[in-house]
Amino acid sequence: MSARDDAQELIAKICSCRPHGFLGKIDESRRGIGFVLVYLEESDHEVIAGELSRELNVSTARIAALLKSMEKNGLVIRERSSSDARNTVVRITQAGIDYVKQLREHILAEMEILVEKVGKKELEEFIRISEKIRKALEEYSCCIEDKPNL
């Protein structure tokens, strides 16, 4: 079997066994609505919309659309900064705090099940191998010339 055949077989296996739901919840807490709410909840200062744009590495227009949707759902409020009217301050609401709490609790509950069913040592081995894969991909991704434009 060639290296390409091995690669195709392994891609299929990874896709079929990846715990999409669980990892998706973790991903959700690290981008989009989840990221914004966690960032606001953990922040110890007034958060300006432009700061969220920089932290998420997205355009201010995209952040504005996201915040509009979040405000409509009662998760955040936007208001003009008292120190600089050109800036929009974003604050988390109680509904947003409740959302973050539920998201964290759900992730923790699922992780508890994994520890119980799979075992802590095997999960730590999975994490160790995942880190090794991440580093290898970061190191060698610059060698691939014909990456598709995404």
mmCIF file of the C-alpha atoms, coordinates in Angstrom:
data_MODEL
# 
_entry.id   MODEL 
# 
loop_
_atom_site.group_PDB 
_atom_site.id 
_atom_site.type_symbol 
_atom_site.label_atom_id 
_atom_site.label_alt_id 
_atom_site.label_comp_id 
_atom_site.label_asym_id 
_atom_site.label_entity_id 
_atom_site.label_seq_id 
_atom_site.pdbx_PDB_ins_code 
_atom_site.Cartn_x 
_atom_site.Cartn_y 
_atom_site.Cartn_z 
_atom_site.occupancy 
_atom_site.B_iso_or_equiv 
_atom_site.pdbx_formal_charge 
_atom_site.auth_seq_id 
_atom_site.auth_comp_id 
_atom_site.auth_asym_id 
_atom_site.auth_atom_id 
_atom_site.pdbx_PDB_model_num 
ATOM 1   C CA . MET A 1 1   ? 0.000   0.000  0.000  1.00 0.00 ? 1   MET A CA 1 
ATOM 2   C CA . SER A 1 2   ? 1.368   3.438  -0.913 1.00 0.00 ? 2   SER A CA 1 
ATOM 3   C CA . ALA A 1 3   ? 1.685   6.394  1.440  1.00 0.00 ? 3   ALA A CA 1 
ATOM 4   C CA . ARG A 1 4   ? -1.186  8.076  -0.449 1.00 0.00 ? 4   ARG A CA 1 
ATOM 5   C CA . ASP A 1 5   ? -3.396  4.999  0.066  1.00 0.00 ? 5   ASP A CA 1 
ATOM 6   C CA . ASP A 1 6   ? -2.472  4.989  3.766  1.00 0.00 ? 6   ASP A CA 1 
ATOM 7   C CA . ALA A 1 7   ? -3.304  8.701  3.978  1.00 0.00 ? 7   ALA A CA 1 
ATOM 8   C CA . GLN A 1 8   ? -6.728  8.213  2.362  1.00 0.00 ? 8   GLN A CA 1 
ATOM 9   C CA . GLU A 1 9   ? -7.531  5.301  4.664  1.00 0.00 ? 9   GLU A CA 1 
ATOM 10  C CA . LEU A 1 10  ? -6.492  7.273  7.749  1.00 0.00 ? 10  LEU A CA 1 
ATOM 11  C CA . ILE A 1 11  ? -8.535  10.321 6.689  1.00 0.00 ? 11  ILE A CA 1 
ATOM 12  C CA . ALA A 1 12  ? -11.628 8.128  6.427  1.00 0.00 ? 12  ALA A CA 1 
ATOM 13  C CA . LYS A 1 13  ? -10.954 6.608  9.860  1.00 0.00 ? 13  LYS A CA 1 
ATOM 14  C CA . ILE A 1 14  ? -10.372 9.996  11.496 1.00 0.00 ? 14  ILE A CA 1 
ATOM 15  C CA . CYS A 1 15  ? -13.578 11.385 9.991  1.00 0.00 ? 15  CYS A CA 1 
ATOM 16  C CA . SER A 1 16  ? -15.606 8.399  11.150 1.00 0.00 ? 16  SER A CA 1 
ATOM 17  C CA . CYS A 1 17  ? -14.345 8.373  14.742 1.00 0.00 ? 17  CYS A CA 1 
ATOM 18  C CA . ARG A 1 18  ? -13.996 12.103 15.508 1.00 0.00 ? 18  ARG A CA 1 
ATOM 19  C CA . PRO A 1 19  ? -16.436 13.028 18.283 1.00 0.00 ? 19  PRO A CA 1 
ATOM 20  C CA . HIS A 1 20  ? -17.992 15.903 16.297 1.00 0.00 ? 20  HIS A CA 1 
ATOM 21  C CA . GLY A 1 21  ? -20.704 16.802 18.802 1.00 0.00 ? 21  GLY A CA 1 
ATOM 22  C CA . PHE A 1 22  ? -18.412 17.053 21.798 1.00 0.00 ? 22  PHE A CA 1 
ATOM 23  C CA . LEU A 1 23  ? -15.554 18.768 19.975 1.00 0.00 ? 23  LEU A CA 1 
ATOM 24  C CA . GLY A 1 24  ? -18.101 21.053 18.300 1.00 0.00 ? 24  GLY A CA 1 
ATOM 25  C CA . LYS A 1 25  ? -19.259 22.292 21.704 1.00 0.00 ? 25  LYS A CA 1 
ATOM 26  C CA . ILE A 1 26  ? -15.666 23.014 22.699 1.00 0.00 ? 26  ILE A CA 1 
ATOM 27  C CA . ASP A 1 27  ? -15.115 24.745 19.343 1.00 0.00 ? 27  ASP A CA 1 
ATOM 28  C CA . GLU A 1 28  ? -18.298 26.778 19.899 1.00 0.00 ? 28  GLU A CA 1 
ATOM 29  C CA . SER A 1 29  ? -16.886 28.098 23.167 1.00 0.00 ? 29  SER A CA 1 
ATOM 30  C CA . ARG A 1 30  ? -13.743 29.231 21.327 1.00 0.00 ? 30  ARG A CA 1 
ATOM 31  C CA . ARG A 1 31  ? -15.294 31.083 18.365 1.00 0.00 ? 31  ARG A CA 1 
ATOM 32  C CA . GLY A 1 32  ? -18.359 33.061 17.368 1.00 0.00 ? 32  GLY A CA 1 
ATOM 33  C CA . ILE A 1 33  ? -21.056 33.576 19.975 1.00 0.00 ? 33  ILE A CA 1 
ATOM 34  C CA . GLY A 1 34  ? -19.391 31.315 22.517 1.00 0.00 ? 34  GLY A CA 1 
ATOM 35  C CA . PHE A 1 35  ? -16.056 33.112 22.202 1.00 0.00 ? 35  PHE A CA 1 
ATOM 36  C CA . VAL A 1 36  ? -17.637 36.554 22.549 1.00 0.00 ? 36  VAL A CA 1 
ATOM 37  C CA . LEU A 1 37  ? -19.655 35.568 25.611 1.00 0.00 ? 37  LEU A CA 1 
ATOM 38  C CA . VAL A 1 38  ? -16.743 33.840 27.352 1.00 0.00 ? 38  VAL A CA 1 
ATOM 39  C CA . TYR A 1 39  ? -14.461 36.791 26.510 1.00 0.00 ? 39  TYR A CA 1 
ATOM 40  C CA . LEU A 1 40  ? -16.981 39.286 27.916 1.00 0.00 ? 40  LEU A CA 1 
ATOM 41  C CA . GLU A 1 41  ? -17.626 37.222 31.018 1.00 0.00 ? 41  GLU A CA 1 
ATOM 42  C CA . GLU A 1 42  ? -13.921 36.852 31.796 1.00 0.00 ? 42  GLU A CA 1 
ATOM 43  C CA . SER A 1 43  ? -12.972 40.434 30.934 1.00 0.00 ? 43  SER A CA 1 
ATOM 44  C CA . ASP A 1 44  ? -12.015 42.801 33.725 1.00 0.00 ? 44  ASP A CA 1 
ATOM 45  C CA . HIS A 1 45  ? -12.402 45.924 31.595 1.00 0.00 ? 45  HIS A CA 1 
ATOM 46  C CA . GLU A 1 46  ? -14.837 47.617 29.212 1.00 0.00 ? 46  GLU A CA 1 
ATOM 47  C CA . VAL A 1 47  ? -14.761 45.634 25.985 1.00 0.00 ? 47  VAL A CA 1 
ATOM 48  C CA . ILE A 1 48  ? -14.946 47.629 22.756 1.00 0.00 ? 48  ILE A CA 1 
ATOM 49  C CA . ALA A 1 49  ? -16.399 45.964 19.651 1.00 0.00 ? 49  ALA A CA 1 
ATOM 50  C CA . GLY A 1 50  ? -13.112 46.543 17.783 1.00 0.00 ? 50  GLY A CA 1 
ATOM 51  C CA . GLU A 1 51  ? -11.273 44.537 20.435 1.00 0.00 ? 51  GLU A CA 1 
ATOM 52  C CA . LEU A 1 52  ? -13.535 41.554 19.713 1.00 0.00 ? 52  LEU A CA 1 
ATOM 53  C CA . SER A 1 53  ? -12.799 41.968 16.009 1.00 0.00 ? 53  SER A CA 1 
ATOM 54  C CA . ARG A 1 54  ? -9.056  41.792 16.663 1.00 0.00 ? 54  ARG A CA 1 
ATOM 55  C CA . GLU A 1 55  ? -9.324  38.869 19.092 1.00 0.00 ? 55  GLU A CA 1 
ATOM 56  C CA . LEU A 1 56  ? -11.420 36.805 16.676 1.00 0.00 ? 56  LEU A CA 1 
ATOM 57  C CA . ASN A 1 57  ? -9.406  37.994 13.668 1.00 0.00 ? 57  ASN A CA 1 
ATOM 58  C CA . VAL A 1 58  ? -12.527 38.969 11.723 1.00 0.00 ? 58  VAL A CA 1 
ATOM 59  C CA . SER A 1 59  ? -13.724 42.207 10.174 1.00 0.00 ? 59  SER A CA 1 
ATOM 60  C CA . THR A 1 60  ? -15.541 44.825 12.211 1.00 0.00 ? 60  THR A CA 1 
ATOM 61  C CA . ALA A 1 61  ? -18.525 44.371 9.874  1.00 0.00 ? 61  ALA A CA 1 
ATOM 62  C CA . ARG A 1 62  ? -18.679 40.673 10.765 1.00 0.00 ? 62  ARG A CA 1 
ATOM 63  C CA . ILE A 1 63  ? -18.471 41.484 14.489 1.00 0.00 ? 63  ILE A CA 1 
ATOM 64  C CA . ALA A 1 64  ? -21.206 44.094 14.095 1.00 0.00 ? 64  ALA A CA 1 
ATOM 65  C CA . ALA A 1 65  ? -23.496 41.502 12.473 1.00 0.00 ? 65  ALA A CA 1 
ATOM 66  C CA . LEU A 1 66  ? -22.692 38.936 15.175 1.00 0.00 ? 66  LEU A CA 1 
ATOM 67  C CA . LEU A 1 67  ? -23.322 41.442 17.965 1.00 0.00 ? 67  LEU A CA 1 
ATOM 68  C CA . LYS A 1 68  ? -26.594 42.538 16.367 1.00 0.00 ? 68  LYS A CA 1 
ATOM 69  C CA . SER A 1 69  ? -27.796 38.936 16.387 1.00 0.00 ? 69  SER A CA 1 
ATOM 70  C CA . MET A 1 70  ? -26.586 38.401 19.954 1.00 0.00 ? 70  MET A CA 1 
ATOM 71  C CA . GLU A 1 71  ? -28.291 41.612 21.096 1.00 0.00 ? 71  GLU A CA 1 
ATOM 72  C CA . LYS A 1 72  ? -31.525 40.528 19.415 1.00 0.00 ? 72  LYS A CA 1 
ATOM 73  C CA . ASN A 1 73  ? -31.338 37.278 21.416 1.00 0.00 ? 73  ASN A CA 1 
ATOM 74  C CA . GLY A 1 74  ? -30.708 39.165 24.661 1.00 0.00 ? 74  GLY A CA 1 
ATOM 75  C CA . LEU A 1 75  ? -27.166 37.860 25.190 1.00 0.00 ? 75  LEU A CA 1 
ATOM 76  C CA . VAL A 1 76  ? -25.355 41.220 25.049 1.00 0.00 ? 76  VAL A CA 1 
ATOM 77  C CA . ILE A 1 77  ? -26.087 44.915 25.051 1.00 0.00 ? 77  ILE A CA 1 
ATOM 78  C CA . ARG A 1 78  ? -24.214 47.512 23.037 1.00 0.00 ? 78  ARG A CA 1 
ATOM 79  C CA . GLU A 1 79  ? -23.841 51.120 24.090 1.00 0.00 ? 79  GLU A CA 1 
ATOM 80  C CA . ARG A 1 80  ? -21.688 54.084 23.255 1.00 0.00 ? 80  ARG A CA 1 
ATOM 81  C CA . SER A 1 81  ? -18.566 54.457 25.355 1.00 0.00 ? 81  SER A CA 1 
ATOM 82  C CA . SER A 1 82  ? -18.822 57.221 27.921 1.00 0.00 ? 82  SER A CA 1 
ATOM 83  C CA . SER A 1 83  ? -15.173 58.117 27.324 1.00 0.00 ? 83  SER A CA 1 
ATOM 84  C CA . ASP A 1 84  ? -15.235 58.030 23.500 1.00 0.00 ? 84  ASP A CA 1 
ATOM 85  C CA . ALA A 1 85  ? -18.560 58.183 21.625 1.00 0.00 ? 85  ALA A CA 1 
ATOM 86  C CA . ARG A 1 86  ? -16.889 56.694 18.526 1.00 0.00 ? 86  ARG A CA 1 
ATOM 87  C CA . ASN A 1 87  ? -16.516 53.367 20.325 1.00 0.00 ? 87  ASN A CA 1 
ATOM 88  C CA . THR A 1 88  ? -19.192 50.792 21.081 1.00 0.00 ? 88  THR A CA 1 
ATOM 89  C CA . VAL A 1 89  ? -18.927 49.053 24.434 1.00 0.00 ? 89  VAL A CA 1 
ATOM 90  C CA . VAL A 1 90  ? -20.275 45.505 24.574 1.00 0.00 ? 90  VAL A CA 1 
ATOM 91  C CA . ARG A 1 91  ? -21.623 44.082 27.820 1.00 0.00 ? 91  ARG A CA 1 
ATOM 92  C CA . ILE A 1 92  ? -22.820 40.584 28.608 1.00 0.00 ? 92  ILE A CA 1 
ATOM 93  C CA . THR A 1 93  ? -26.366 40.236 29.960 1.00 0.00 ? 93  THR A CA 1 
ATOM 94  C CA . GLN A 1 94  ? -27.594 37.781 32.573 1.00 0.00 ? 94  GLN A CA 1 
ATOM 95  C CA . ALA A 1 95  ? -28.932 35.638 29.715 1.00 0.00 ? 95  ALA A CA 1 
ATOM 96  C CA . GLY A 1 96  ? -25.425 35.631 28.222 1.00 0.00 ? 96  GLY A CA 1 
ATOM 97  C CA . ILE A 1 97  ? -23.892 34.643 31.554 1.00 0.00 ? 97  ILE A CA 1 
ATOM 98  C CA . ASP A 1 98  ? -26.463 31.845 31.857 1.00 0.00 ? 98  ASP A CA 1 
ATOM 99  C CA . TYR A 1 99  ? -25.605 30.665 28.315 1.00 0.00 ? 99  TYR A CA 1 
ATOM 100 C CA . VAL A 1 100 ? -21.879 30.465 29.169 1.00 0.00 ? 100 VAL A CA 1 
ATOM 101 C CA . LYS A 1 101 ? -22.645 28.618 32.389 1.00 0.00 ? 101 LYS A CA 1 
ATOM 102 C CA . GLN A 1 102 ? -24.824 26.069 30.556 1.00 0.00 ? 102 GLN A CA 1 
ATOM 103 C CA . LEU A 1 103 ? -22.218 25.597 27.816 1.00 0.00 ? 103 LEU A CA 1 
ATOM 104 C CA . ARG A 1 104 ? -19.459 24.990 30.368 1.00 0.00 ? 104 ARG A CA 1 
ATOM 105 C CA . GLU A 1 105 ? -21.624 22.614 32.390 1.00 0.00 ? 105 GLU A CA 1 
ATOM 106 C CA . HIS A 1 106 ? -22.548 20.644 29.281 1.00 0.00 ? 106 HIS A CA 1 
ATOM 107 C CA . ILE A 1 107 ? -18.895 20.307 28.234 1.00 0.00 ? 107 ILE A CA 1 
ATOM 108 C CA . LEU A 1 108 ? -17.887 19.262 31.760 1.00 0.00 ? 108 LEU A CA 1 
ATOM 109 C CA . ALA A 1 109 ? -20.684 16.684 31.974 1.00 0.00 ? 109 ALA A CA 1 
ATOM 110 C CA . GLU A 1 110 ? -19.636 15.132 28.668 1.00 0.00 ? 110 GLU A CA 1 
ATOM 111 C CA . MET A 1 111 ? -15.976 15.120 29.712 1.00 0.00 ? 111 MET A CA 1 
ATOM 112 C CA . GLU A 1 112 ? -16.913 13.348 32.947 1.00 0.00 ? 112 GLU A CA 1 
ATOM 113 C CA . ILE A 1 113 ? -18.617 10.656 30.864 1.00 0.00 ? 113 ILE A CA 1 
ATOM 114 C CA . LEU A 1 114 ? -15.507 10.338 28.691 1.00 0.00 ? 114 LEU A CA 1 
ATOM 115 C CA . VAL A 1 115 ? -13.258 9.990  31.737 1.00 0.00 ? 115 VAL A CA 1 
ATOM 116 C CA . GLU A 1 116 ? -15.593 7.334  33.103 1.00 0.00 ? 116 GLU A CA 1 
ATOM 117 C CA . LYS A 1 117 ? -15.980 5.389  29.833 1.00 0.00 ? 117 LYS A CA 1 
ATOM 118 C CA . VAL A 1 118 ? -12.557 5.847  28.219 1.00 0.00 ? 118 VAL A CA 1 
ATOM 119 C CA . GLY A 1 119 ? -10.276 6.546  31.174 1.00 0.00 ? 119 GLY A CA 1 
ATOM 120 C CA . LYS A 1 120 ? -8.128  9.514  32.090 1.00 0.00 ? 120 LYS A CA 1 
ATOM 121 C CA . LYS A 1 121 ? -4.852  7.921  30.948 1.00 0.00 ? 121 LYS A CA 1 
ATOM 122 C CA . GLU A 1 122 ? -6.197  7.113  27.483 1.00 0.00 ? 122 GLU A CA 1 
ATOM 123 C CA . LEU A 1 123 ? -7.647  10.613 27.133 1.00 0.00 ? 123 LEU A CA 1 
ATOM 124 C CA . GLU A 1 124 ? -4.297  12.086 28.126 1.00 0.00 ? 124 GLU A CA 1 
ATOM 125 C CA . GLU A 1 125 ? -2.637  9.867  25.497 1.00 0.00 ? 125 GLU A CA 1 
ATOM 126 C CA . PHE A 1 126 ? -5.165  11.118 22.914 1.00 0.00 ? 126 PHE A CA 1 
ATOM 127 C CA . ILE A 1 127 ? -4.302  14.700 23.874 1.00 0.00 ? 127 ILE A CA 1 
ATOM 128 C CA . ARG A 1 128 ? -0.559  13.986 23.688 1.00 0.00 ? 128 ARG A CA 1 
ATOM 129 C CA . ILE A 1 129 ? -0.904  12.476 20.218 1.00 0.00 ? 129 ILE A CA 1 
ATOM 130 C CA . SER A 1 130 ? -3.230  15.278 19.081 1.00 0.00 ? 130 SER A CA 1 
ATOM 131 C CA . GLU A 1 131 ? -0.649  17.838 20.171 1.00 0.00 ? 131 GLU A CA 1 
ATOM 132 C CA . LYS A 1 132 ? 2.046   15.958 18.247 1.00 0.00 ? 132 LYS A CA 1 
ATOM 133 C CA . ILE A 1 133 ? -0.172  15.949 15.145 1.00 0.00 ? 133 ILE A CA 1 
ATOM 134 C CA . ARG A 1 134 ? -0.894  19.683 15.531 1.00 0.00 ? 134 ARG A CA 1 
ATOM 135 C CA . LYS A 1 135 ? 2.804   20.517 15.805 1.00 0.00 ? 135 LYS A CA 1 
ATOM 136 C CA . ALA A 1 136 ? 3.671   18.337 12.790 1.00 0.00 ? 136 ALA A CA 1 
ATOM 137 C CA . LEU A 1 137 ? 1.000   19.999 10.688 1.00 0.00 ? 137 LEU A CA 1 
ATOM 138 C CA . GLU A 1 138 ? 2.122   23.474 11.729 1.00 0.00 ? 138 GLU A CA 1 
ATOM 139 C CA . GLU A 1 139 ? 5.751   22.629 10.981 1.00 0.00 ? 139 GLU A CA 1 
ATOM 140 C CA . TYR A 1 140 ? 5.140   21.065 7.578  1.00 0.00 ? 140 TYR A CA 1 
ATOM 141 C CA . SER A 1 141 ? 2.144   23.036 6.327  1.00 0.00 ? 141 SER A CA 1 
ATOM 142 C CA . CYS A 1 142 ? 4.512   25.669 4.931  1.00 0.00 ? 142 CYS A CA 1 
ATOM 143 C CA . CYS A 1 143 ? 5.978   22.953 2.655  1.00 0.00 ? 143 CYS A CA 1 
ATOM 144 C CA . ILE A 1 144 ? 2.727   22.369 0.787  1.00 0.00 ? 144 ILE A CA 1 
ATOM 145 C CA . GLU A 1 145 ? 2.746   24.776 -2.155 1.00 0.00 ? 145 GLU A CA 1 
ATOM 146 C CA . ASP A 1 146 ? -0.648  24.181 -3.710 1.00 0.00 ? 146 ASP A CA 1 
ATOM 147 C CA . LYS A 1 147 ? -3.015  24.765 -0.781 1.00 0.00 ? 147 LYS A CA 1 
ATOM 148 C CA . PRO A 1 148 ? -6.559  25.530 -1.925 1.00 0.00 ? 148 PRO A CA 1 
ATOM 149 C CA . ASN A 1 149 ? -7.781  29.066 -1.346 1.00 0.00 ? 149 ASN A CA 1 
ATOM 150 C CA . LEU A 1 150 ? -10.450 28.832 1.348  1.00 0.00 ? 150 LEU A CA 1 
# 
